[in-house]
Every structure is written in structure tokens, then in C-alpha cells.
Amino acid sequence: MTAAVTHDPPPGTAGRPDRPLIITEDAELLDDLLRLCAAAGATPDVHHGVPEHGAGWRTAPLVIVGDDAARRVGGAPRRGGVVLVGRDQDDPGVWKRAVLVGADHVLMLPDGEQWLVDRIADVAEGVGRPALTVGVIGGRGGSGASTLACALAVTSAREGLRTLLVDADPLGGGLDVLLGGESADGLRWPAFAASRGRVGGGALEESLPELHSLRVLSWDRGDCVAIPSQAVRAVLAAARRRGGTVVVDLPRRLDDGVAEALAQLDLALLVVPADLRGVAAAGRVASAVGMVVRDLRVAVRGPYAPGLDDREVARLLGLPLAGEVPVEPPLLRPRGGGQPPGATGRGPLARFCADFWERALIEAGGTR
């Protein structure tokens, strides 16, 4: 059980990685809290009362006060980020003690364990503004969506943003292959299939292959072709907490895992070949994707059929136009001497991606 009492966080602590402060003399409760801190990847400071001189009380990003210590803490200066933790669900006096210590939340174990782990992990990771998360999906097969997803991710990384490229299409052959990194060390999607609840953002990032200054989450060469929606939710939430940008290459077939990925997007680009068959197929994709994605835009790829241009394609689909995706040669394998699209910053596709990020980041409220 958790309950909230609203306070502003203490100045200077929002989003700052630091050590949580635990105040308790209850050995059994302390064992549980240390276990939860370990699960969240945090090492706490532990005291029986308010630390001497009050420095830790003022500066700790999170203070966890055992119910046994409430009276000893009662005279400390008021601050945000205080959680009062107990075990007795039926104790009516806990609310008086919460007011005494100025607690934001009252939490009872074991019911509130997952909430507390998440809160401690936020402290450990220094959570700030979430990543701008962009999905790319083809209006029909062969539309070049994977190429655009790679170019967007490479461009983002080249411009100095923390970038993660997520391959959400198990039947696409693997974006790590397209980037020439199929043998690169790091985990692939099947390693996260059993993930539930909270995945550490930093641990996720460090576990993935690094290619062209970005991290890539792709597929191995095994027979796993689906990831449970709970795992997709946990992994993408961890990626978003790290900030920067996340680019997701999406399949046109929708299952629970893909629907979860769509729900985490800030916006999606529907890549549409500029011919009547491409527009007709894209209309079916848009009707399905549009039920989940809040902001779906059209990226039109030529050459154009007679009577069509990018604005007409967007009009026929009833969606806002993101722009015209320039046609470039297929991805070149780096070990063969080539570079993936966007790597040099030159060329029409690289300019399209740079312009896209400039607009999207402004719309989202600045750099991440």
C-alpha cells in the first residue's frame, strides 16, 4: 500500500544521482530496505536518526524513514522526498507520524516494495527528461523504413545525443546486420524476454552493442520471434529514462509486443512509397497504428506516380506531412568500406534526418 502527500522536491536534488538516506533502528525493516536498494542498484546511507549537522537530511535525494524512527525525525527541517515506511496496514496512527516527519508518501511493506524499488532506482539513475522516442514503420513492404530508422539514429548520435536504436521487427533480419555489427558483443532481444517490472536504464545501455556511437537492441540468429509485452514495456521504459533519443524500427504486423512499443512513442513516421498501391497499403497500416500512436506523420518516398506528390499523399491518408524522404542507395556494410546513411552528415537523407530532429526536439521542448 502507498499513499501520497504532495511536496516539492528539495532544491538541487531533482534528477541528481546520489545516495538515498535510510533512517531506522528496526533491524528487520533495515534488512528489507537494504534488499530493495540492492535490487534498484543503489547504495544507501544508513542512520538511526537525523545525521549529525543535518547535511545528509538536507541533500539526500530520497529519505526513507522507518516508522520506528518517526518521533526521532520529527524535529528535522521540512523537505520533500521523504517516505515513511511501516508494516502495520491497520495502524491509524501512521498518518499522524507522516505529518510529524513531513512525508510525501506513506508506504507499507511488503505491498509497496515495487513502488519503492522504482523510486530508489530513479534516484540511482538520476532520472531527468525522458528520451524523445520516434517510431518508423513502412506503409508497405520495401518502403525503406529500416533504412530511415538507421539514418535517424546515426544522425542523432552524430549530433551528440545519447541514442538507442531498437529493432522491433523479429522478421526483418536484424538492424545490427544492416549496420555491420552482427558479431558485436552485447545482448539481443531474447536476453530480455523474461524482463518484468523495472529494468535499470544504465545497465540496459551498457549491455547492448555499440555501433556508430549509438546503442542497438536487435535480434540474434535464434528462433525467437516474439517478446512478451511486459518485457517490451520494461525495456523501452528503461531506455526512455536515459534521455536523448530512442528510434524504434517497427513491423507492419501488430501483436501485443508491437502495440506496447507503439504506446511508448512520442511520434511515429509512416514511410509511404508515392504510388497508388503504396498509398492504399499505408492507409490500412495507418488505421491500425493510429489507434495507439498519439502523433502519426507521413514521410513520403519517391519516385512519384503521375498525379501524386508528397502533399497529395498526406492528404489522401489524412495525416500531417513530415517531409519527403530522399532516395539513397541501400545501406553499405561498414566492413566493406561503406558507411550507413547519415554517418557523414552529407547528402539529402542526412539533411532530411538533421532537419527532422531539429524540428522534433524543438516541438518536444529543446535538447535532451
Coordinates of C-alpha atoms in Angstrom, one line a residue:
M1 CA 0.0 0.0 0.0
T2 CA 1.2 3.5 -0.8
A3 CA -0.4 6.9 -0.3
A4 CA 0.8 10.3 -1.2
V5 CA 1.1 13.7 0.4
T6 CA 2.3 16.3 -2.1
H7 CA 5.5 18.3 -1.5
D8 CA 8.0 19.9 -3.9
P9 CA 11.4 18.1 -4.1
P10 CA 14.3 19.8 -2.2
P11 CA 16.2 22.3 -4.3
G12 CA 19.1 20.9 -6.3
T13 CA 18.2 17.2 -5.9
A14 CA 15.8 16.7 -8.8
G15 CA 17.2 14.2 -11.3
R16 CA 20.6 14.0 -9.5
P17 CA 22.2 10.6 -9.0
D18 CA 23.0 10.3 -5.3
R19 CA 22.7 8.0 -2.3
P20 CA 19.3 7.6 -0.6
L21 CA 19.2 8.1 3.2
I22 CA 17.6 5.4 5.4
I23 CA 16.7 6.2 9.0
T24 CA 15.7 3.3 11.2
E25 CA 16.7 1.2 14.2
D26 CA 14.4 -1.7 13.2
A27 CA 16.9 -4.4 12.1
E28 CA 14.3 -6.5 10.2
L29 CA 13.0 -3.4 8.4
L30 CA 16.6 -2.3 7.6
D31 CA 17.3 -5.7 6.1
D32 CA 14.3 -5.3 3.8
L33 CA 15.2 -1.8 2.8
L34 CA 18.8 -2.8 2.0
R35 CA 17.5 -5.6 -0.1
L36 CA 15.3 -3.2 -2.1
C37 CA 18.2 -0.8 -2.5
A38 CA 20.3 -3.6 -3.9
A39 CA 17.5 -4.5 -6.3
A40 CA 17.4 -0.9 -7.5
G41 CA 21.2 -0.7 -7.9
A42 CA 21.7 1.9 -5.1
T43 CA 23.9 2.0 -2.0
P44 CA 22.2 4.0 0.8
D45 CA 23.5 5.9 3.8
V46 CA 22.0 4.4 7.0
H47 CA 21.5 6.3 10.3
H48 CA 19.4 5.7 13.4
G49 CA 18.3 9.4 13.4
V50 CA 18.8 12.6 11.5
P51 CA 22.5 12.7 10.5
E52 CA 24.8 14.9 12.6
H53 CA 24.7 18.6 11.4
G54 CA 21.7 17.6 9.2
A55 CA 23.7 17.7 5.9
G56 CA 22.6 14.2 4.7
W57 CA 19.0 15.1 5.6
R58 CA 19.1 18.2 3.5
T59 CA 20.9 16.9 0.5
A60 CA 19.8 13.3 0.1
P61 CA 17.6 13.0 -3.0
L62 CA 15.4 10.4 -1.1
V63 CA 14.9 9.9 2.6
I64 CA 13.3 6.6 3.8
V65 CA 12.2 6.8 7.4
G66 CA 11.2 3.7 9.3
D67 CA 8.0 4.0 11.3
D68 CA 10.1 3.3 14.4
A69 CA 12.2 6.5 13.8
A70 CA 9.3 8.9 13.1
R71 CA 9.5 10.6 16.5
R72 CA 13.3 11.0 16.4
V73 CA 13.0 12.6 13.0
G74 CA 10.0 14.8 13.9
G75 CA 12.1 17.9 14.7
A76 CA 14.1 17.9 11.4
P77 CA 13.5 20.8 8.9
R78 CA 10.8 20.1 6.4
R79 CA 11.8 18.9 2.9
G80 CA 10.4 16.9 0.0
G81 CA 11.3 13.4 -1.0
V82 CA 10.5 11.7 2.4
V83 CA 8.9 8.3 2.5
L84 CA 7.6 6.8 5.8
V85 CA 7.8 3.0 5.7
G86 CA 6.0 0.6 8.1
R87 CA 4.4 -2.8 8.2
D88 CA 1.1 -2.5 10.0
Q89 CA -1.7 -1.8 7.5
D90 CA -4.2 -1.2 10.2
D91 CA -2.3 1.3 12.3
P92 CA -4.3 4.6 12.2
G93 CA -1.5 6.5 13.9
V94 CA 0.7 6.2 10.9
W95 CA -0.8 9.3 9.3
K96 CA 0.0 11.4 12.4
R97 CA 3.6 10.2 12.2
A98 CA 3.7 11.0 8.5
V99 CA 2.6 14.6 9.2
L100 CA 5.2 14.7 12.0
V101 CA 8.1 13.9 9.6
G102 CA 6.6 15.8 6.6
A103 CA 6.4 12.6 4.5
D104 CA 5.4 12.7 0.8
H105 CA 4.4 9.1 0.9
V106 CA 3.3 6.5 3.4
L107 CA 4.2 3.0 2.3
M108 CA 3.6 -0.4 3.9
L109 CA 5.7 -3.4 3.2
P110 CA 5.5 -5.8 1.6
D111 CA 2.8 -4.4 -0.7
G112 CA 4.7 -1.3 -1.6
E113 CA 8.0 -2.9 -2.4
Q114 CA 7.9 -2.5 -6.2
W115 CA 6.9 1.2 -5.9
L116 CA 9.8 1.8 -3.5
V117 CA 12.3 -0.1 -5.8
D118 CA 11.2 2.1 -8.7
R119 CA 11.6 5.3 -6.6
I120 CA 15.1 4.3 -5.4
A121 CA 16.1 3.3 -8.9
D122 CA 15.1 6.8 -10.1
V123 CA 17.5 8.2 -7.6
A124 CA 20.3 5.9 -8.5
E125 CA 19.9 6.7 -12.2
G126 CA 19.4 10.4 -11.8
V127 CA 16.3 10.4 -13.9
G128 CA 15.7 13.6 -15.9
R129 CA 13.8 14.4 -19.1
P130 CA 12.7 11.2 -20.9
A131 CA 14.1 10.4 -24.3
L132 CA 12.3 11.6 -27.4
T133 CA 11.0 8.3 -28.8
V134 CA 10.3 8.0 -32.5
G135 CA 8.9 5.0 -34.3
V136 CA 9.4 4.3 -38.0
I137 CA 7.0 2.0 -39.8
G138 CA 6.6 1.1 -43.5
G139 CA 3.4 1.8 -45.3
R140 CA 4.1 -1.4 -47.3
G141 CA 7.0 -3.8 -47.8
G142 CA 10.1 -2.4 -49.3
S143 CA 9.3 1.2 -48.3
G144 CA 12.7 1.9 -46.8
A145 CA 11.5 2.2 -43.2
S146 CA 14.5 0.3 -41.7
T147 CA 16.9 2.5 -43.8
L148 CA 15.3 5.6 -42.5
A149 CA 15.3 4.3 -38.9
C150 CA 19.0 3.7 -39.1
A151 CA 19.7 7.1 -40.7
L152 CA 17.7 8.9 -38.0
A153 CA 19.6 7.0 -35.2
V154 CA 23.0 7.6 -36.8
T155 CA 22.2 11.3 -37.3
S156 CA 21.1 11.7 -33.7
A157 CA 24.3 10.1 -32.4
R158 CA 26.4 12.1 -34.7
E159 CA 24.9 15.3 -33.3
G160 CA 25.9 14.2 -29.8
L161 CA 22.7 12.9 -28.4
R162 CA 22.5 9.7 -26.4
T163 CA 20.8 7.4 -28.9
L164 CA 19.3 3.9 -28.8
L165 CA 18.1 2.2 -32.0
V166 CA 15.5 -0.5 -31.2
D167 CA 14.7 -3.2 -33.8
A168 CA 11.1 -4.3 -33.0
D169 CA 10.8 -6.4 -36.2
P170 CA 12.0 -10.0 -35.5
L171 CA 11.5 -11.0 -39.1
G172 CA 13.5 -8.1 -40.5
G173 CA 16.9 -9.7 -40.5
G174 CA 18.4 -7.6 -37.7
L175 CA 19.4 -3.9 -37.7
D176 CA 22.7 -4.9 -36.3
V177 CA 23.3 -6.8 -39.6
L178 CA 22.4 -3.7 -41.6
L179 CA 24.9 -1.7 -39.5
G180 CA 27.6 -4.3 -39.9
G181 CA 27.6 -5.3 -36.3
E182 CA 26.0 -8.8 -36.2
S183 CA 29.2 -10.1 -34.4
A184 CA 29.5 -7.2 -32.0
D185 CA 29.5 -8.1 -28.3
G186 CA 26.3 -7.3 -26.4
L187 CA 22.8 -8.6 -25.6
R188 CA 19.9 -9.0 -28.1
W189 CA 16.2 -9.1 -27.5
P190 CA 15.9 -12.7 -26.4
A191 CA 18.0 -11.9 -23.3
F192 CA 15.3 -9.6 -22.1
A193 CA 12.3 -11.8 -22.8
A194 CA 11.8 -12.6 -19.1
S195 CA 12.1 -8.9 -18.0
R196 CA 9.3 -7.7 -15.8
G197 CA 8.8 -4.6 -13.7
R198 CA 11.9 -2.3 -13.6
V199 CA 14.9 -2.7 -15.8
G200 CA 17.9 -0.4 -15.0
G201 CA 18.4 2.1 -17.7
G202 CA 22.2 2.3 -17.2
A203 CA 22.6 -1.5 -17.1
L204 CA 20.5 -1.8 -20.3
E205 CA 22.6 0.7 -22.2
E206 CA 25.9 -0.8 -21.1
S207 CA 24.7 -4.3 -22.1
L208 CA 23.9 -3.5 -25.7
P209 CA 26.2 -3.5 -28.7
E210 CA 27.7 0.0 -29.6
L211 CA 27.8 0.8 -33.3
H212 CA 28.5 4.1 -34.9
S213 CA 28.3 5.9 -31.4
L214 CA 24.9 4.6 -30.7
R215 CA 23.5 1.5 -28.9
V216 CA 21.5 -1.1 -30.8
L217 CA 18.9 -3.5 -29.5
S218 CA 18.3 -6.1 -32.2
W219 CA 17.7 -9.8 -32.6
D220 CA 20.0 -12.8 -32.5
R221 CA 20.0 -15.6 -35.1
G222 CA 17.9 -17.9 -33.0
D223 CA 14.2 -18.8 -33.4
C224 CA 12.7 -16.3 -31.0
V225 CA 10.2 -14.2 -33.0
A226 CA 8.2 -12.5 -30.2
I227 CA 8.9 -10.8 -26.9
P228 CA 6.1 -10.6 -24.2
S229 CA 4.5 -7.1 -24.0
Q230 CA 5.6 -6.8 -20.3
A231 CA 9.3 -7.2 -21.4
V232 CA 8.9 -4.6 -24.2
R233 CA 7.3 -2.2 -21.7
A234 CA 10.1 -2.7 -19.2
V235 CA 12.9 -2.3 -21.7
L236 CA 11.5 0.7 -23.5
A237 CA 10.7 2.4 -20.3
A238 CA 14.3 1.9 -19.2
A239 CA 15.6 3.3 -22.5
R240 CA 13.4 6.3 -22.2
R241 CA 14.6 7.1 -18.7
R242 CA 18.1 7.6 -20.0
G243 CA 17.2 10.6 -22.0
G244 CA 18.4 11.6 -25.5
T245 CA 16.6 9.8 -28.3
V246 CA 15.2 6.3 -29.0
V247 CA 14.4 5.2 -32.5
V248 CA 12.2 2.2 -33.0
D249 CA 12.0 0.3 -36.3
L250 CA 8.5 -1.3 -36.3
P251 CA 7.0 -4.1 -38.3
R252 CA 3.7 -3.7 -40.1
R253 CA 2.2 -6.7 -38.3
L254 CA 0.8 -5.9 -34.9
D255 CA 1.0 -8.1 -31.9
D256 CA 0.9 -7.3 -28.2
G257 CA 4.6 -6.5 -28.1
V258 CA 4.4 -4.1 -31.0
A259 CA 1.3 -2.5 -29.6
E260 CA 3.3 -1.9 -26.4
A261 CA 6.1 -0.3 -28.4
L262 CA 3.7 1.9 -30.2
A263 CA 2.2 3.1 -26.9
Q264 CA 5.6 4.3 -25.8
L265 CA 6.2 6.5 -28.8
D266 CA 6.1 10.3 -28.8
L267 CA 5.6 10.3 -32.6
A268 CA 5.8 7.9 -35.5
L269 CA 6.7 8.2 -39.1
L270 CA 4.8 6.2 -41.7
V271 CA 7.1 5.8 -44.7
V272 CA 4.9 5.7 -47.8
P273 CA 6.1 5.0 -51.4
A274 CA 4.5 7.5 -53.7
D275 CA 2.4 5.2 -55.8
L276 CA -1.3 4.2 -55.6
R277 CA -0.5 0.7 -54.2
G278 CA 1.8 2.2 -51.6
V279 CA -0.9 4.7 -50.5
A280 CA -3.6 2.1 -50.4
A281 CA -1.4 -0.2 -48.2
A282 CA -0.3 2.6 -46.0
G283 CA -4.0 3.5 -45.4
R284 CA -4.6 0.1 -43.8
V285 CA -1.4 0.4 -41.7
A286 CA -2.3 4.0 -40.6
S287 CA -5.8 2.9 -39.5
A288 CA -4.3 0.3 -37.2
V289 CA -1.3 2.2 -35.9
G290 CA -3.3 5.4 -35.4
M291 CA -5.5 3.8 -32.7
V292 CA -2.4 3.6 -30.5
V293 CA 0.1 6.3 -31.6
R294 CA -0.7 9.9 -30.5
D295 CA 1.2 11.6 -33.3
L296 CA 1.5 9.8 -36.6
R297 CA 3.0 11.6 -39.6
V298 CA 3.7 10.7 -43.2
A299 CA 7.2 10.5 -44.7
V300 CA 6.8 10.2 -48.5
R301 CA 9.4 8.4 -50.6
G302 CA 9.6 8.9 -54.4
P303 CA 9.7 8.3 -57.2
Y304 CA 6.2 9.7 -57.7
A305 CA 3.4 8.1 -59.7
P306 CA 1.6 10.5 -62.1
G307 CA -0.7 12.9 -60.3
L308 CA 1.0 12.4 -56.9
D309 CA 3.3 14.5 -54.8
D310 CA 4.1 14.4 -51.1
R311 CA 1.3 16.8 -50.1
E312 CA -1.2 14.8 -52.1
V313 CA -0.1 11.5 -50.4
A314 CA -0.5 13.1 -47.0
R315 CA -3.9 14.4 -48.0
L316 CA -5.1 11.1 -49.2
L317 CA -4.1 9.5 -45.9
G318 CA -5.4 12.3 -43.8
L319 CA -2.2 12.7 -41.9
P320 CA 0.3 15.5 -41.3
L321 CA 3.3 15.6 -43.7
A322 CA 6.8 15.1 -42.1
G323 CA 8.5 15.6 -45.5
E324 CA 9.9 13.8 -48.5
V325 CA 12.4 11.0 -47.7
P326 CA 15.2 11.2 -50.3
V327 CA 16.1 8.0 -52.1
E328 CA 19.7 6.8 -51.5
P329 CA 21.5 3.5 -52.2
P330 CA 20.9 0.7 -49.7
L331 CA 22.9 0.5 -46.5
L332 CA 26.6 -0.3 -47.1
R333 CA 28.3 -2.7 -44.7
P334 CA 31.0 -0.8 -42.8
R335 CA 33.5 -3.6 -43.0
G336 CA 33.1 -3.4 -46.8
G337 CA 34.3 0.2 -46.8
G338 CA 30.9 1.9 -46.8
Q339 CA 29.0 3.8 -44.1
P340 CA 25.4 3.7 -43.1
P341 CA 23.1 6.6 -44.2
G342 CA 23.6 9.8 -42.2
A343 CA 27.1 8.9 -40.9
T344 CA 28.9 11.6 -42.8
G345 CA 26.3 14.3 -42.4
R346 CA 26.3 14.9 -46.1
G347 CA 23.7 14.0 -48.7
P348 CA 19.9 14.5 -48.9
L349 CA 19.0 11.8 -46.5
A350 CA 21.3 13.1 -43.8
R351 CA 19.9 16.6 -44.3
F352 CA 16.3 15.2 -44.0
C353 CA 17.2 13.5 -40.7
A354 CA 19.0 16.5 -39.3
D355 CA 16.0 18.8 -40.2
F356 CA 13.6 16.3 -38.7
W357 CA 15.5 16.1 -35.3
E358 CA 15.8 19.9 -35.2
R359 CA 12.0 20.3 -35.6
A360 CA 11.1 17.4 -33.3
L361 CA 13.3 18.4 -30.5
I362 CA 12.0 22.0 -30.6
E363 CA 8.5 20.7 -30.5
A364 CA 9.4 18.5 -27.6
G365 CA 10.9 21.4 -25.6
G366 CA 14.5 21.5 -26.5
T367 CA 17.5 19.2 -26.5
R368 CA 17.5 16.1 -24.4

